[in-house]
C-alpha cells in the first residue's frame, strides 16, 4: 500500500554517503556545545531516534580566532576537542542517522574575549557586535592560515565520526560569507572586486575540504542566497543565484537559506506562513544537480511532499520544528500526523543560545533535558500506586500536566474556571501576530480528547470546599497569575500614586476582547518582555491611538534575544504609536499621567483617556492557600497538593509548560529526584594535560 | 629601623585564624570560576605571592536556585565542586596567606537559566535582571532550606580548605541583603517588618555558620551599609548603622562597603578620589570590637596607614587595586612604592565579569594570563641572543613593549613622533573625567626612566629610510590609529554623503586642545563605546553646545559593562546636551546634518556649526608597510618587524597594553608559543560520574 508521504522516506545520496530519508535537521544552536557535550549528544541522539535522516551539530569553531565565548557553540580547535564531538556522532549513528558538522570561522562576528586572539575580516572593520574592538583585514598569510585551519578541522571532523562536513556561509556570521559581500570586502587583490574573486575563498574551502575528506565524507555548502536587504545586500535573483551557478557541482549538497539570523529564524509573529523562504531558494535546484535542503519552519507533511514533488528541495530541512518535535519523521511514517507537536515560531530556542544557556522549547518541555533529567519527548513512566489526579486550571501548565498524567495512566479530572481551555496561551493567541501560539493549546487539547481517562470540566471555578468534596487525593493547582494594577514592576518598586479617576485597563481585558472605544491609551510597559509591544500593535490594529511608555531604552528589550526587537519597534513607529522610551510612570491623575526620565528624573505630563499597565503579575494562589489550610488541618485528605505554572512562579509560557510537565513526571517518583535533577551538570576536568 | 608602613604589616587575628598582615583582597569576580578553576587558582595564588594577608574567592553559588549561568562565578552546590575550590585554597596557602570564600545565594538577582530551579526572594518580585520571570516570596520551608544549604556550603568550604567563610549581604545581589530592604521585603511574619525581623536571616546565617565551622574558620560578614539612594534605600546613618550595632560581635570580621555594584566599584570617571567609601563606613569600628575591612580603590600607602591609625579600618581592603598590582603589599614592604602599578579605575576588570569572560586589566596585562600563558606581573624571561630593539611609537602599546623589553635586558630605543610620551592614553587622560588614566603612562615612563638600557627620542617621526639607517635589527611598530572622517562605523557601512562645507572635527583635535569656539557641535557616535560620551562631556565642560547622535538606543552602550552607562547619560542630560538616540547620520550639508531613525528610516534635519565623528579607526600602518617592503627586498636587514597595539588591531587601551606586553614576552621565544597559548583552555570532563 503506497502512502502519499512515501516520497519523504526515500533514501537520498549525498556524495559518498546516503541519507535514509529526506528529513534533515540542519545545524542549529543548543546553548550546550563544548561546555555541555553529553547534553548536546543527547539532544542530537533524540533527533536521530525521532527519524531524521541527517542530524547536524551547531556551528563549530575551528580556531581560537573564532572564539564566541561565553556562547558555548561546538568547538574543534585541536585534537582535544575530538572526544566530546565523538560522543555526538556516536549517539547519532547508534540511531542509524548521518551525522553532519558545521565548521565555522566567525570572522568579525567573533568576540575572541576568552582567547584574545586577533580578529579577522576581509577588510578592516568594527566588530559585528558591541565588543570594543576592530577586526583587521586579512593578509595573504592570514588567508593561507585560515584555509589550513579549515582543512585541519575537516580532518578532525572525519576523525570525530562525522559523515557530512559543512562549509558555512550564512547568517552574516562567517568569513566565507563576509568575503562575498562588497560592503564588508573592499580588497583589491584576487579575493576582492569581482564576484569570482569574492567567492574565491568559498571555492577554495570547498575544494580543499573535498580533497581532504571527500572520499569518506560528503561536503555540504550552507549558503544564504539572500540577505533580505534589497540592493544593499546579496539578492537571490542577482549574486545569490550567480554564486550557486558558479559553484553548482562543487559541494555534495546545498543547504540554502536567507540571512541574517533574524530572517532565517523569523518568528511566526512576523513571518506567519511556513515555507516563507521558498521564494528565495526555489531557483537553486534549477542550477545544480546536487541535492538541496532548505527550511522555513516546515511542519505540514503535505507541504513537505509538495516541496519535494515540485522540485524545490530534496531534503526537508528543519531546525525549530525538529526542536518542537524531534519525532516528526516517525510520526509521519506511522501515520500519526495529528500527534505532531508543531513549532509555534516563538524563538524561545533562539533566546537560549543568545543568553548562552541550554536550549528550551515552549512546545517541547523535554528539549534540553534529555541528558540532565533523562526526559524523552514521547516516553514517560507509567503510573504508580495512585489512581487519580485533579488538575485545576487549563492554561499551558495545567494542560501539559493533565496530558502527561493521562499518558502515565492516571484518571485525570481537569477543571477550568472559564468556558474555554488554554488559559493565557489561548488569550494571547488572539492578539495581533500571536495566532500560531494557539498550537500550544491545540496539541494538548487534541491529545487529551483522544484519551478515555480524562474528564474535562469547563466553567468550573472550584472553591476549596468543592476541591475537598471531590475527594481526589492528588491535586495540581494551575490557577495562573493576574496583572497588577498598582504599578509595581521591574523599574518601579513602590506603588504608583493614582487618583483613581482615569480608566485603568488590564492586559486581560484586551485579550478578552474588551477594547476601549476611545484613545489615546497609554501603555506603561515596565515588564519589558514582549506583551506590552504586542498590546500596542493590537490596539493600533483595532484603530485605537496608543502612547507607549517604558523605562527601558527600547520597546520590548527582552525580544532582542528572540531576534524580534527591531521589527517590533519599527512596527510601532510605522503604525504611528507615540513612543516615550526611558521614561517611568510617576503618577496617574484624572486626565493623564506624569512621566519621569529614568536618567534625569525630569518629568513631563501626558494626556490620555485610559491607562494599560503591563508591569508585574500576582500569583493566583487563593484557592491553593485555602486548600492548603484544609490539608494542614486534615493531612490525610490529600496525598499531593502542588502549585504549578504561573501560580507558582510567573514566567513565560515555556516556563509554565515546563512546570506542568515536571510535576507530572515527578508525581509518585522518588521525592529527591526533582532536587537531584537540578544538580545535574557537566564539570571541568581538573586532571587533563591541557 | 622602624618604617612608617610597619603598621600595615602587623598580624591581625580574625576569630580562630590570624592574618599575617593588614592587606586583604576582598572577594571579586574573575570571569573564571567553576569554568576555569585552574586559571582562577592561579589568579589568587599571584595575589598571595604578592603579599596579601587574606585572599578571597569570588561569590560562590551555594545551590542551583542561585545559578548565574552563563557568568562563571565560583560554585559550591555539592561535594563535586570541592576539588576545584581546593586548587584555589591550596594555591593561596602555598604562599602563606589566608584563603577566604564568599558564599552567596543570589535570590532574585539569580537567573537560574541553566538550572531552571525556582527563583527565590523575600516577597514576590520581578527579577533583578531582564530575564522574563518572577521570583516567589519564600515560605518557611524555603527559608529553612536556604539555611541548610548555607550551612552545608560552609561545611564544604571548610573541607575545601578555606580559613574564612563569608556571609554576604552586598551589591543588592544576595538574599540576606534583600531581606533587609523594605522595598524588597513586605513580609508580615518574623522575617519582615521590624529591622530585627528583616535582619533575622542575617543573624541566623551568621550563628549557624559559626556553629558549623566557627572553631576552625573565621566567619566574615560582608555588608553594604549604604545604598547611596538616600531615603529610598538603606543609609549608613540609619539602618546601616543599626544593623552593625545589632550584630556587632557576631561575625569575626566586618567587610563593609556601599551598594549597588556601580557604587562599590565606582570608576575614576565618577569617583575620582581614593577612599571614596570612607564617609559611609567609618562608623563601623566605633560600634564593634571585631576587625573591619573596607575598600575605596586604595592605592596610596600613606592613606592606608592613615586609615589604620585613625581607627577607620583594621584591614586595607582591595579588589581593583589588587588586580592592577597583585604585589602592592610586597612593594610597600620593600620600599618600592614608586613601582606600584596603580589602578586607573576604568572597570575593564568589571566588564569581563559582566561579559562572562576571563578578567583583564588595563594596567596589568598579566592579569588573567597567569595559568593560561604562565605570565607573572613581576617576572619576565631575560633576553636571548639579540641585543637591541627599536620601538616606534610611545602610546600604551609602545610604552609597555619598551618597558618589558628593557626589563628583559635589551638595549631599547623608543622613538616617539610627538613631543610627549603616552600616545592616546596621555591624550584621553586630558578629557573630562579620565585624569586617572594617565597612570598608564606615568607607571611606564617612570620605569623606563630608571633603566640605563633605554634611550627615548621625542619628536622623532621616523621615515622608513631612517628606520633602516638606524640599523637596529628588531623593530616593533606601535604607530596607533586615527579616527575616520568618512563616517564608516558600526552602523553605517557606506561612506556618508558630505558636501564638505561643514567644519569637521576629529576626536584627536579635541584631545589636542583644538576646541571649536562656537556651537552647536554635533557628535555622531557610531563607535558606541565610551569616547563619544566623554567628548560630549568635555565640550560641554568647555562651554560648547553639543548635540549627541547615536544609532544605539542609549549613550555609550558599551559602558553598561563598566557600570557607567546610567551615570553618563544622566550627566549629558543634566548638562543640557541634546540627545538624538537611535538615529544614524544620513548626510552632511552646509548647515547641518540629516539624521535617520534606525528603526523606521524617518529622517530629520539638524542644524549645527560643526560635526565630530566618533565612528571607526584607521590603522596607522604606512611606516610599517614601507619598512616591510624594504624587508622583503633585503630580508637580512631586520630579524623582527612587528606591528603592535592599535596599529595592528584597534581596540581599548587594555588591548594595546596587552599587545605590547605579549610582543615583548614572545620576542626570541619559540615561534609556536604565541599560537600555543591561544589554544590553552580548560575542558569538560567526559568521564566523571555526574
mmCIF file of C-alpha atoms in Angstrom, chain A residues 34-38 63-64 69-70 75 77-78 80-81 83-84 87 113-118 124-127 129-134 136-137 183 355-358 360 365 367 369 371-373 489-490 493 528-529 553-554 557-558 565-566 569-570 573-574 597 599-600 602 615-617 619 648-652 654-655 658 678-686 688 690, chain B residues 34-38 63-64 69-70 75 77-78 80-81 83-84 87 113-118 124-127 129-134 136-137 183 355-358 360 365 367 369 371-373 489-490 493 528-529 553-554 557-558 565-566 569-570 573-574 597 599-600 602 615-617 619 648-652 654-655 658 678-686 688 690:
data_model
loop_
_atom_site.group_PDB
_atom_site.id
_atom_site.type_symbol
_atom_site.label_atom_id
_atom_site.label_comp_id
_atom_site.label_asym_id
_atom_site.label_seq_id
_atom_site.Cartn_x
_atom_site.Cartn_y
_atom_site.Cartn_z
ATOM 1 C CA UNK A 34 31.668 22.303 24.322
ATOM 2 C CA UNK A 35 30.509 23.198 27.823
ATOM 3 C CA UNK A 36 27.809 20.507 27.889
ATOM 4 C CA UNK A 37 28.945 17.811 25.465
ATOM 5 C CA UNK A 38 26.911 14.976 26.957
ATOM 6 C CA UNK A 63 40.247 28.090 15.758
ATOM 7 C CA UNK A 64 40.838 30.459 18.717
ATOM 8 C CA UNK A 69 32.785 32.783 24.470
ATOM 9 C CA UNK A 70 30.648 32.874 26.530
ATOM 10 C CA UNK A 75 34.443 23.594 19.130
ATOM 11 C CA UNK A 77 40.221 23.954 17.826
ATOM 12 C CA UNK A 78 42.507 20.963 18.054
ATOM 13 C CA UNK A 80 41.499 17.761 22.358
ATOM 14 C CA UNK A 81 38.002 18.651 21.169
ATOM 15 C CA UNK A 83 36.293 13.199 22.134
ATOM 16 C CA UNK A 84 33.394 15.499 23.015
ATOM 17 C CA UNK A 87 30.004 11.475 21.784
ATOM 18 C CA UNK A 113 37.117 37.670 24.508
ATOM 19 C CA UNK A 114 38.424 34.497 26.073
ATOM 20 C CA UNK A 115 41.127 33.632 23.548
ATOM 21 C CA UNK A 116 42.226 37.265 22.984
ATOM 22 C CA UNK A 117 43.288 36.170 19.529
ATOM 23 C CA UNK A 118 43.371 38.605 16.606
ATOM 24 C CA UNK A 124 39.395 46.376 8.424
ATOM 25 C CA UNK A 125 36.091 46.784 10.253
ATOM 26 C CA UNK A 126 34.416 47.316 13.620
ATOM 27 C CA UNK A 127 33.083 44.110 15.102
ATOM 28 C CA UNK A 129 28.774 43.076 17.972
ATOM 29 C CA UNK A 130 29.305 45.675 20.658
ATOM 30 C CA UNK A 131 32.759 44.469 21.655
ATOM 31 C CA UNK A 132 35.107 47.441 21.639
ATOM 32 C CA UNK A 133 37.470 46.163 19.002
ATOM 33 C CA UNK A 134 38.062 46.197 15.282
ATOM 34 C CA UNK A 136 41.909 43.521 10.765
ATOM 35 C CA UNK A 137 41.729 42.914 7.072
ATOM 36 C CA UNK A 183 30.083 46.143 1.923
ATOM 37 C CA UNK A 355 21.725 34.044 26.501
ATOM 38 C CA UNK A 356 24.408 31.319 26.355
ATOM 39 C CA UNK A 357 22.313 28.845 28.326
ATOM 40 C CA UNK A 358 20.860 25.456 27.382
ATOM 41 C CA UNK A 360 14.434 25.121 25.808
ATOM 42 C CA UNK A 365 9.408 20.728 27.557
ATOM 43 C CA UNK A 367 14.107 19.733 24.907
ATOM 44 C CA UNK A 369 16.526 17.878 29.409
ATOM 45 C CA UNK A 371 20.684 14.117 29.387
ATOM 46 C CA UNK A 372 20.172 16.163 32.528
ATOM 47 C CA UNK A 373 16.838 14.694 33.569
ATOM 48 C CA UNK A 489 7.128 46.384 38.215
ATOM 49 C CA UNK A 490 10.697 45.889 37.195
ATOM 50 C CA UNK A 493 9.270 49.236 43.382
ATOM 51 C CA UNK A 528 9.867 44.831 29.289
ATOM 52 C CA UNK A 529 9.341 41.371 27.835
ATOM 53 C CA UNK A 553 15.800 52.173 26.322
ATOM 54 C CA UNK A 554 13.770 50.404 23.644
ATOM 55 C CA UNK A 557 14.042 44.833 25.134
ATOM 56 C CA UNK A 558 13.843 41.149 26.016
ATOM 57 C CA UNK A 565 13.148 43.777 18.795
ATOM 58 C CA UNK A 566 13.976 45.816 15.711
ATOM 59 C CA UNK A 569 9.910 48.951 17.367
ATOM 60 C CA UNK A 570 9.745 49.607 13.626
ATOM 61 C CA UNK A 573 6.743 53.622 14.762
ATOM 62 C CA UNK A 574 5.337 52.795 11.329
ATOM 63 C CA UNK A 597 13.054 60.401 32.627
ATOM 64 C CA UNK A 599 18.160 59.094 33.856
ATOM 65 C CA UNK A 600 17.494 62.650 34.923
ATOM 66 C CA UNK A 602 12.882 65.282 34.637
ATOM 67 C CA UNK A 615 4.108 45.660 34.894
ATOM 68 C CA UNK A 616 4.215 42.643 37.176
ATOM 69 C CA UNK A 617 1.922 39.740 37.918
ATOM 70 C CA UNK A 619 0.142 34.725 41.539
ATOM 71 C CA UNK A 648 3.902 29.024 41.420
ATOM 72 C CA UNK A 649 6.228 31.386 39.613
ATOM 73 C CA UNK A 650 5.131 33.760 36.848
ATOM 74 C CA UNK A 651 7.218 33.376 33.740
ATOM 75 C CA UNK A 652 6.834 32.750 30.036
ATOM 76 C CA UNK A 654 7.640 27.922 28.127
ATOM 77 C CA UNK A 655 8.132 28.042 31.890
ATOM 78 C CA UNK A 658 7.852 23.012 31.792
ATOM 79 C CA UNK A 678 18.681 20.449 39.444
ATOM 80 C CA UNK A 679 22.178 19.477 40.491
ATOM 81 C CA UNK A 680 22.971 17.546 37.320
ATOM 82 C CA UNK A 681 25.705 19.309 35.393
ATOM 83 C CA UNK A 682 28.941 18.858 33.464
ATOM 84 C CA UNK A 683 32.134 19.783 35.246
ATOM 85 C CA UNK A 684 35.610 20.882 34.178
ATOM 86 C CA UNK A 685 38.298 18.232 34.126
ATOM 87 C CA UNK A 686 40.977 19.143 36.676
ATOM 88 C CA UNK A 688 43.756 16.755 31.880
ATOM 89 C CA UNK A 690 45.977 20.766 28.648
ATOM 90 C CA UNK B 34 33.909 26.931 38.008
ATOM 91 C CA UNK B 35 34.560 27.004 34.251
ATOM 92 C CA UNK B 36 38.240 27.875 34.642
ATOM 93 C CA UNK B 37 39.276 26.586 38.069
ATOM 94 C CA UNK B 38 42.978 26.335 37.340
ATOM 95 C CA UNK B 63 22.724 25.972 45.359
ATOM 96 C CA UNK B 64 21.076 25.530 41.907
ATOM 97 C CA UNK B 69 24.923 30.953 34.219
ATOM 98 C CA UNK B 70 26.460 31.928 31.881
ATOM 99 C CA UNK B 75 30.259 27.239 42.789
ATOM 100 C CA UNK B 77 26.440 23.263 45.001
ATOM 101 C CA UNK B 78 27.600 19.930 46.340
ATOM 102 C CA UNK B 80 31.594 17.649 43.397
ATOM 103 C CA UNK B 81 32.621 21.311 43.463
ATOM 104 C CA UNK B 83 38.144 19.745 44.246
ATOM 105 C CA UNK B 84 38.112 22.843 42.028
ATOM 106 C CA UNK B 87 43.004 24.096 43.954
ATOM 107 C CA UNK B 113 18.570 29.788 33.244
ATOM 108 C CA UNK B 114 20.681 26.654 33.248
ATOM 109 C CA UNK B 115 19.340 25.012 36.410
ATOM 110 C CA UNK B 116 15.704 26.073 35.789
ATOM 111 C CA UNK B 117 15.290 25.974 39.554
ATOM 112 C CA UNK B 118 12.711 28.140 41.328
ATOM 113 C CA UNK B 124 7.112 38.027 45.094
ATOM 114 C CA UNK B 125 9.023 40.209 42.625
ATOM 115 C CA UNK B 126 10.222 40.539 39.030
ATOM 116 C CA UNK B 127 13.832 39.531 38.599
ATOM 117 C CA UNK B 129 17.660 41.424 35.516
ATOM 118 C CA UNK B 130 15.827 41.254 32.214
ATOM 119 C CA UNK B 131 15.022 37.549 32.458
ATOM 120 C CA UNK B 132 11.312 37.074 31.848
ATOM 121 C CA UNK B 133 10.484 35.559 35.199
ATOM 122 C CA UNK B 134 9.372 36.494 38.670
ATOM 123 C CA UNK B 136 8.429 33.804 44.517
ATOM 124 C CA UNK B 137 8.272 35.019 48.082
ATOM 125 C CA UNK B 183 11.258 47.748 49.228
ATOM 126 C CA UNK B 355 30.576 39.655 29.699
ATOM 127 C CA UNK B 356 31.198 36.269 31.361
ATOM 128 C CA UNK B 357 34.753 36.051 30.076
ATOM 129 C CA UNK B 358 38.106 35.952 31.877
ATOM 130 C CA UNK B 360 41.680 41.508 32.176
ATOM 131 C CA UNK B 365 48.412 42.825 31.206
ATOM 132 C CA UNK B 367 46.003 39.568 34.911
ATOM 133 C CA UNK B 369 47.036 35.096 31.997
ATOM 134 C CA UNK B 371 47.684 29.988 34.213
ATOM 135 C CA UNK B 372 46.962 30.220 30.507
ATOM 136 C CA UNK B 373 50.232 31.811 29.444
ATOM 137 C CA UNK B 489 31.340 52.860 11.579
ATOM 138 C CA UNK B 490 29.497 50.149 13.412
ATOM 139 C CA UNK B 493 28.904 50.590 6.264
ATOM 140 C CA UNK B 528 29.216 53.237 20.814
ATOM 141 C CA UNK B 529 31.998 52.546 23.295
ATOM 142 C CA UNK B 553 19.404 53.050 21.971
ATOM 143 C CA UNK B 554 21.436 54.815 24.662
ATOM 144 C CA UNK B 557 26.013 51.398 25.418
ATOM 145 C CA UNK B 558 29.252 49.504 25.946
ATOM 146 C CA UNK B 565 26.101 53.957 31.382
ATOM 147 C CA UNK B 566 23.381 55.406 33.598
ATOM 148 C CA UNK B 569 23.529 59.536 30.114
ATOM 149 C CA UNK B 570 22.340 61.349 33.240
ATOM 150 C CA UNK B 573 21.047 65.227 30.135
ATOM 151 C CA UNK B 574 21.826 67.231 33.266
ATOM 152 C CA UNK B 597 15.673 56.822 12.657
ATOM 153 C CA UNK B 599 14.048 51.659 13.065
ATOM 154 C CA UNK B 600 11.806 53.486 10.635
ATOM 155 C CA UNK B 602 12.257 58.521 9.010
ATOM 156 C CA UNK B 615 32.961 56.151 14.253
ATOM 157 C CA UNK B 616 35.779 53.807 13.335
ATOM 158 C CA UNK B 617 39.533 53.986 13.280
ATOM 159 C CA UNK B 619 45.298 51.714 11.500
ATOM 160 C CA UNK B 648 47.685 46.056 14.451
ATOM 161 C CA UNK B 649 44.128 45.968 15.683
ATOM 162 C CA UNK B 650 42.302 48.995 17.088
ATOM 163 C CA UNK B 651 40.788 48.289 20.474
ATOM 164 C CA UNK B 652 40.766 49.648 24.002
ATOM 165 C CA UNK B 654 43.776 47.427 27.671
ATOM 166 C CA UNK B 655 44.161 45.700 24.313
ATOM 167 C CA UNK B 658 48.309 43.586 26.210
ATOM 168 C CA UNK B 678 45.781 30.902 22.358
ATOM 169 C CA UNK B 679 44.779 27.250 22.455
ATOM 170 C CA UNK B 680 45.231 26.854 26.199
ATOM 171 C CA UNK B 681 41.879 26.208 27.852
ATOM 172 C CA UNK B 682 40.035 24.130 30.424
ATOM 173 C CA UNK B 683 37.853 21.343 29.093
ATOM 174 C CA UNK B 684 34.792 19.468 30.362
ATOM 175 C CA UNK B 685 35.378 16.083 31.910
ATOM 176 C CA UNK B 686 33.637 13.448 29.804
ATOM 177 C CA UNK B 688 33.066 11.878 35.592
ATOM 178 C CA UNK B 690 27.939 13.201 37.470
#
